[in-house]
């Protein structure tokens, strides 16, 4: 039997020293036998609740993250990352919503050919990874998002991605996209 708070301290030490977010199994292996990782995480979350950082889970992996109400402090001092091109943003969205997806499928959805550099930029950012090959003639490479994608965008899983109604409510759809959606809906109504 461990003394009170031992599980919490062990989990805290492991997460603090980790180079990357960790799964429960990785935390358990690093903390050692006899540590109740789930209880340690619960106690850690409770004790860090009023503090400037919190233990959080993103995509089944745990790490420390700045408290949401203090994130603005770090944004001022951090270098602004390179902006993604519209093609890269569209490609990332297609991969996130349709993964796993091949280059040909991305091109079919976008309606234009993508350059190899677009996928390279997304892979260098750590947001997209090759996810194997599709079992069809030619065996094309397929792509999927990574846990780093979830972490960067503050998502627990892909199910947290906004739906069409959320995007419309936030005013994030281009007027052309809105018009195309209306045409698709109207043409679907005419067929029925």
PDB file of C-alpha atoms in Angstrom, residues 12-190:
ATOM      1  CA  UNK A  12       2.941  13.845 -12.066  1.00  0.00           C
ATOM      2  CA  UNK A  13       6.660  13.035 -12.262  1.00  0.00           C
ATOM      3  CA  UNK A  14       6.183  10.787 -15.292  1.00  0.00           C
ATOM      4  CA  UNK A  15       4.059  13.319 -17.216  1.00  0.00           C
ATOM      5  CA  UNK A  16       6.335  16.214 -16.298  1.00  0.00           C
ATOM      6  CA  UNK A  17       9.449  14.424 -17.563  1.00  0.00           C
ATOM      7  CA  UNK A  18       7.814  12.970 -20.694  1.00  0.00           C
ATOM      8  CA  UNK A  19       9.058  14.192 -24.067  1.00  0.00           C
ATOM      9  CA  UNK A  20       5.663  13.563 -25.671  1.00  0.00           C
ATOM     10  CA  UNK A  21       2.064  12.857 -24.594  1.00  0.00           C
ATOM     11  CA  UNK A  22       1.672   9.378 -23.097  1.00  0.00           C
ATOM     12  CA  UNK A  23      -0.981   6.651 -23.115  1.00  0.00           C
ATOM     13  CA  UNK A  24      -2.204   5.120 -19.861  1.00  0.00           C
ATOM     14  CA  UNK A  25      -0.106   2.026 -20.588  1.00  0.00           C
ATOM     15  CA  UNK A  26       3.023   4.146 -21.117  1.00  0.00           C
ATOM     16  CA  UNK A  27       2.410   6.049 -17.876  1.00  0.00           C
ATOM     17  CA  UNK A  28       1.883   2.746 -16.024  1.00  0.00           C
ATOM     18  CA  UNK A  29       5.106   1.302 -17.449  1.00  0.00           C
ATOM     19  CA  UNK A  30       7.095   4.418 -16.525  1.00  0.00           C
ATOM     20  CA  UNK A  31       5.566   4.821 -13.036  1.00  0.00           C
ATOM     21  CA  UNK A  32       6.117   1.189 -12.124  1.00  0.00           C
ATOM     22  CA  UNK A  33       4.195  -1.558 -10.412  1.00  0.00           C
ATOM     23  CA  UNK A  34       1.695  -0.724  -7.710  1.00  0.00           C
ATOM     24  CA  UNK A  35       0.764   2.691  -9.088  1.00  0.00           C
ATOM     25  CA  UNK A  36      -2.932   3.283  -9.737  1.00  0.00           C
ATOM     26  CA  UNK A  37      -2.545   5.493 -12.821  1.00  0.00           C
ATOM     27  CA  UNK A  38      -6.252   6.263 -13.193  1.00  0.00           C
ATOM     28  CA  UNK A  39      -6.514   7.356  -9.544  1.00  0.00           C
ATOM     29  CA  UNK A  40      -3.261   9.290  -9.886  1.00  0.00           C
ATOM     30  CA  UNK A  41      -4.582  11.158 -12.936  1.00  0.00           C
ATOM     31  CA  UNK A  42      -7.875  11.923 -11.174  1.00  0.00           C
ATOM     32  CA  UNK A  43      -6.089  13.282  -8.103  1.00  0.00           C
ATOM     33  CA  UNK A  44      -3.629  15.199 -10.284  1.00  0.00           C
ATOM     34  CA  UNK A  45      -6.452  16.834 -12.282  1.00  0.00           C
ATOM     35  CA  UNK A  46      -8.169  17.816  -9.043  1.00  0.00           C
ATOM     36  CA  UNK A  47      -5.047  19.343  -7.464  1.00  0.00           C
ATOM     37  CA  UNK A  48      -4.074  21.196 -10.663  1.00  0.00           C
ATOM     38  CA  UNK A  49      -7.591  22.575 -11.325  1.00  0.00           C
ATOM     39  CA  UNK A  50      -6.875  26.060  -9.880  1.00  0.00           C
ATOM     40  CA  UNK A  51      -3.320  26.211 -11.280  1.00  0.00           C
ATOM     41  CA  UNK A  52      -1.825  27.549 -14.500  1.00  0.00           C
ATOM     42  CA  UNK A  53      -1.364  24.153 -16.118  1.00  0.00           C
ATOM     43  CA  UNK A  54      -3.599  21.087 -16.244  1.00  0.00           C
ATOM     44  CA  UNK A  55      -3.136  17.430 -17.120  1.00  0.00           C
ATOM     45  CA  UNK A  56      -5.295  16.763 -20.196  1.00  0.00           C
ATOM     46  CA  UNK A  57      -6.112  13.829 -22.450  1.00  0.00           C
ATOM     47  CA  UNK A  58      -6.021  14.279 -26.219  1.00  0.00           C
ATOM     48  CA  UNK A  59      -6.487  11.298 -28.498  1.00  0.00           C
ATOM     49  CA  UNK A  60      -5.940   8.783 -25.695  1.00  0.00           C
ATOM     50  CA  UNK A  61      -2.666  10.423 -24.624  1.00  0.00           C
ATOM     51  CA  UNK A  62      -2.001  12.528 -21.529  1.00  0.00           C
ATOM     52  CA  UNK A  63       0.192  15.622 -21.102  1.00  0.00           C
ATOM     53  CA  UNK A  64       0.331  18.946 -19.279  1.00  0.00           C
ATOM     54  CA  UNK A  65      -1.243  21.920 -21.045  1.00  0.00           C
ATOM     55  CA  UNK A  66      -1.547  25.594 -20.210  1.00  0.00           C
ATOM     56  CA  UNK A  67      -4.885  26.451 -18.577  1.00  0.00           C
ATOM     57  CA  UNK A  68      -7.239  27.764 -21.298  1.00  0.00           C
ATOM     58  CA  UNK A  69      -7.784  31.085 -19.509  1.00  0.00           C
ATOM     59  CA  UNK A  70      -4.009  31.752 -19.524  1.00  0.00           C
ATOM     60  CA  UNK A  71      -3.174  30.682 -23.074  1.00  0.00           C
ATOM     61  CA  UNK A  72      -3.192  34.318 -24.222  1.00  0.00           C
ATOM     62  CA  UNK A  73      -0.072  34.965 -22.132  1.00  0.00           C
ATOM     63  CA  UNK A  74       1.947  32.471 -24.127  1.00  0.00           C
ATOM     64  CA  UNK A  75       0.580  33.538 -27.501  1.00  0.00           C
ATOM     65  CA  UNK A  76       2.207  36.946 -27.130  1.00  0.00           C
ATOM     66  CA  UNK A  77       5.690  35.529 -26.637  1.00  0.00           C
ATOM     67  CA  UNK A  78       5.580  32.586 -29.003  1.00  0.00           C
ATOM     68  CA  UNK A  79       6.783  32.857 -32.585  1.00  0.00           C
ATOM     69  CA  UNK A  80       3.952  32.920 -35.072  1.00  0.00           C
ATOM     70  CA  UNK A  81       4.113  29.695 -37.076  1.00  0.00           C
ATOM     71  CA  UNK A  82       4.117  29.748 -40.851  1.00  0.00           C
ATOM     72  CA  UNK A  83       0.622  30.121 -42.274  1.00  0.00           C
ATOM     73  CA  UNK A  84      -0.804  27.201 -44.221  1.00  0.00           C
ATOM     74  CA  UNK A  85      -1.874  27.759 -47.807  1.00  0.00           C
ATOM     75  CA  UNK A  86      -5.531  27.372 -48.703  1.00  0.00           C
ATOM     76  CA  UNK A  87      -4.650  24.106 -50.477  1.00  0.00           C
ATOM     77  CA  UNK A  88      -2.991  22.779 -47.298  1.00  0.00           C
ATOM     78  CA  UNK A  89      -5.964  23.801 -45.145  1.00  0.00           C
ATOM     79  CA  UNK A  90      -8.415  22.151 -47.548  1.00  0.00           C
ATOM     80  CA  UNK A  91      -6.266  19.014 -47.721  1.00  0.00           C
ATOM     81  CA  UNK A  92      -5.988  18.840 -43.919  1.00  0.00           C
ATOM     82  CA  UNK A  93      -9.765  19.222 -43.561  1.00  0.00           C
ATOM     83  CA  UNK A  94     -10.403  16.464 -46.119  1.00  0.00           C
ATOM     84  CA  UNK A  95      -7.999  14.115 -44.350  1.00  0.00           C
ATOM     85  CA  UNK A  96      -9.491  14.913 -40.933  1.00  0.00           C
ATOM     86  CA  UNK A  97     -13.093  14.369 -42.033  1.00  0.00           C
ATOM     87  CA  UNK A  98     -12.554  11.423 -44.414  1.00  0.00           C
ATOM     88  CA  UNK A  99      -9.526   9.547 -43.068  1.00  0.00           C
ATOM     89  CA  UNK A 100      -7.980   7.311 -44.103  1.00  0.00           C
ATOM     90  CA  UNK A 101      -7.930   8.893 -47.557  1.00  0.00           C
ATOM     91  CA  UNK A 102      -5.701   8.568 -50.639  1.00  0.00           C
ATOM     92  CA  UNK A 103      -4.227  11.372 -52.740  1.00  0.00           C
ATOM     93  CA  UNK A 104      -6.688  10.540 -55.564  1.00  0.00           C
ATOM     94  CA  UNK A 105      -9.629  10.797 -53.151  1.00  0.00           C
ATOM     95  CA  UNK A 106      -8.350  14.156 -51.852  1.00  0.00           C
ATOM     96  CA  UNK A 107      -8.050  15.407 -55.438  1.00  0.00           C
ATOM     97  CA  UNK A 108     -11.542  14.150 -56.301  1.00  0.00           C
ATOM     98  CA  UNK A 109     -13.049  15.997 -53.327  1.00  0.00           C
ATOM     99  CA  UNK A 110     -11.063  19.221 -53.937  1.00  0.00           C
ATOM    100  CA  UNK A 111     -11.573  19.060 -57.710  1.00  0.00           C
ATOM    101  CA  UNK A 112      -7.929  19.926 -58.397  1.00  0.00           C
ATOM    102  CA  UNK A 113      -4.619  18.114 -58.285  1.00  0.00           C
ATOM    103  CA  UNK A 114      -2.543  18.601 -55.131  1.00  0.00           C
ATOM    104  CA  UNK A 115       1.183  19.113 -55.175  1.00  0.00           C
ATOM    105  CA  UNK A 116       3.425  16.744 -53.263  1.00  0.00           C
ATOM    106  CA  UNK A 117       4.588  19.732 -51.209  1.00  0.00           C
ATOM    107  CA  UNK A 118       1.136  20.192 -49.697  1.00  0.00           C
ATOM    108  CA  UNK A 119       1.186  16.784 -48.018  1.00  0.00           C
ATOM    109  CA  UNK A 120       4.855  17.266 -47.071  1.00  0.00           C
ATOM    110  CA  UNK A 121       4.022  20.491 -45.199  1.00  0.00           C
ATOM    111  CA  UNK A 122       1.249  18.731 -43.267  1.00  0.00           C
ATOM    112  CA  UNK A 123       3.516  15.791 -42.429  1.00  0.00           C
ATOM    113  CA  UNK A 124       6.349  18.138 -41.344  1.00  0.00           C
ATOM    114  CA  UNK A 125       3.884  19.887 -39.020  1.00  0.00           C
ATOM    115  CA  UNK A 126       3.184  16.456 -37.528  1.00  0.00           C
ATOM    116  CA  UNK A 127      -0.544  16.634 -38.258  1.00  0.00           C
ATOM    117  CA  UNK A 128      -0.756  14.024 -41.035  1.00  0.00           C
ATOM    118  CA  UNK A 129       0.887  10.628 -41.387  1.00  0.00           C
ATOM    119  CA  UNK A 130       0.898   7.820 -43.939  1.00  0.00           C
ATOM    120  CA  UNK A 131      -1.598   5.224 -42.696  1.00  0.00           C
ATOM    121  CA  UNK A 132      -0.780   2.289 -44.943  1.00  0.00           C
ATOM    122  CA  UNK A 133      -1.976   1.373 -48.388  1.00  0.00           C
ATOM    123  CA  UNK A 134      -5.467   0.843 -49.745  1.00  0.00           C
ATOM    124  CA  UNK A 135      -6.085  -2.737 -50.884  1.00  0.00           C
ATOM    125  CA  UNK A 136      -7.080  -1.832 -54.448  1.00  0.00           C
ATOM    126  CA  UNK A 137      -5.163  -2.003 -57.745  1.00  0.00           C
ATOM    127  CA  UNK A 138      -2.092   0.195 -57.535  1.00  0.00           C
ATOM    128  CA  UNK A 139      -2.208   0.056 -53.701  1.00  0.00           C
ATOM    129  CA  UNK A 140      -2.253   3.846 -53.173  1.00  0.00           C
ATOM    130  CA  UNK A 141      -0.839   5.315 -49.995  1.00  0.00           C
ATOM    131  CA  UNK A 142      -3.531   6.553 -47.604  1.00  0.00           C
ATOM    132  CA  UNK A 143      -3.241   9.374 -45.079  1.00  0.00           C
ATOM    133  CA  UNK A 144      -4.669  10.022 -41.603  1.00  0.00           C
ATOM    134  CA  UNK A 145      -4.333  12.645 -38.872  1.00  0.00           C
ATOM    135  CA  UNK A 146      -2.040  12.218 -35.862  1.00  0.00           C
ATOM    136  CA  UNK A 147      -2.424  12.721 -32.111  1.00  0.00           C
ATOM    137  CA  UNK A 148      -0.439  15.973 -32.608  1.00  0.00           C
ATOM    138  CA  UNK A 149      -3.269  17.218 -34.860  1.00  0.00           C
ATOM    139  CA  UNK A 150      -5.775  16.587 -32.064  1.00  0.00           C
ATOM    140  CA  UNK A 151      -3.528  18.279 -29.502  1.00  0.00           C
ATOM    141  CA  UNK A 152      -2.829  21.334 -31.659  1.00  0.00           C
ATOM    142  CA  UNK A 153      -6.525  21.938 -32.352  1.00  0.00           C
ATOM    143  CA  UNK A 154      -7.655  21.094 -28.794  1.00  0.00           C
ATOM    144  CA  UNK A 155      -9.676  18.033 -29.787  1.00  0.00           C
ATOM    145  CA  UNK A 156     -10.163  14.914 -27.697  1.00  0.00           C
ATOM    146  CA  UNK A 157     -10.984  12.855 -30.795  1.00  0.00           C
ATOM    147  CA  UNK A 158     -12.044  13.362 -34.418  1.00  0.00           C
ATOM    148  CA  UNK A 159     -15.675  13.201 -33.255  1.00  0.00           C
ATOM    149  CA  UNK A 160     -15.096  16.691 -31.804  1.00  0.00           C
ATOM    150  CA  UNK A 161     -14.604  18.198 -35.287  1.00  0.00           C
ATOM    151  CA  UNK A 162     -17.322  20.749 -36.060  1.00  0.00           C
ATOM    152  CA  UNK A 163     -20.217  19.679 -38.274  1.00  0.00           C
ATOM    153  CA  UNK A 164     -21.701  21.642 -41.162  1.00  0.00           C
ATOM    154  CA  UNK A 165     -24.245  23.353 -38.878  1.00  0.00           C
ATOM    155  CA  UNK A 166     -21.454  24.415 -36.488  1.00  0.00           C
ATOM    156  CA  UNK A 167     -19.416  25.863 -39.366  1.00  0.00           C
ATOM    157  CA  UNK A 168     -22.430  27.700 -40.764  1.00  0.00           C
ATOM    158  CA  UNK A 169     -23.298  29.140 -37.323  1.00  0.00           C
ATOM    159  CA  UNK A 170     -19.715  30.360 -36.884  1.00  0.00           C
ATOM    160  CA  UNK A 171     -19.806  32.063 -40.294  1.00  0.00           C
ATOM    161  CA  UNK A 172     -16.901  29.965 -41.553  1.00  0.00           C
ATOM    162  CA  UNK A 173     -18.447  28.862 -44.827  1.00  0.00           C
ATOM    163  CA  UNK A 174     -17.647  30.955 -47.889  1.00  0.00           C
ATOM    164  CA  UNK A 175     -20.673  32.444 -49.669  1.00  0.00           C
ATOM    165  CA  UNK A 176     -19.791  30.221 -52.650  1.00  0.00           C
ATOM    166  CA  UNK A 177     -19.756  27.137 -50.394  1.00  0.00           C
ATOM    167  CA  UNK A 178     -23.151  28.181 -48.978  1.00  0.00           C
ATOM    168  CA  UNK A 179     -24.567  28.599 -52.491  1.00  0.00           C
ATOM    169  CA  UNK A 180     -23.204  25.194 -53.563  1.00  0.00           C
ATOM    170  CA  UNK A 181     -24.735  23.528 -50.495  1.00  0.00           C
ATOM    171  CA  UNK A 182     -28.099  25.147 -51.275  1.00  0.00           C
ATOM    172  CA  UNK A 183     -27.928  23.976 -54.915  1.00  0.00           C
ATOM    173  CA  UNK A 184     -27.102  20.421 -53.779  1.00  0.00           C
ATOM    174  CA  UNK A 185     -29.999  20.445 -51.304  1.00  0.00           C
ATOM    175  CA  UNK A 186     -32.418  21.862 -53.904  1.00  0.00           C
ATOM    176  CA  UNK A 187     -31.363  19.354 -56.577  1.00  0.00           C
ATOM    177  CA  UNK A 188     -31.796  16.569 -54.018  1.00  0.00           C
ATOM    178  CA  UNK A 189     -35.303  17.854 -53.287  1.00  0.00           C
ATOM    179  CA  UNK A 190     -36.197  17.880 -57.019  1.00  0.00           C
TER     180      UNK A 190
END
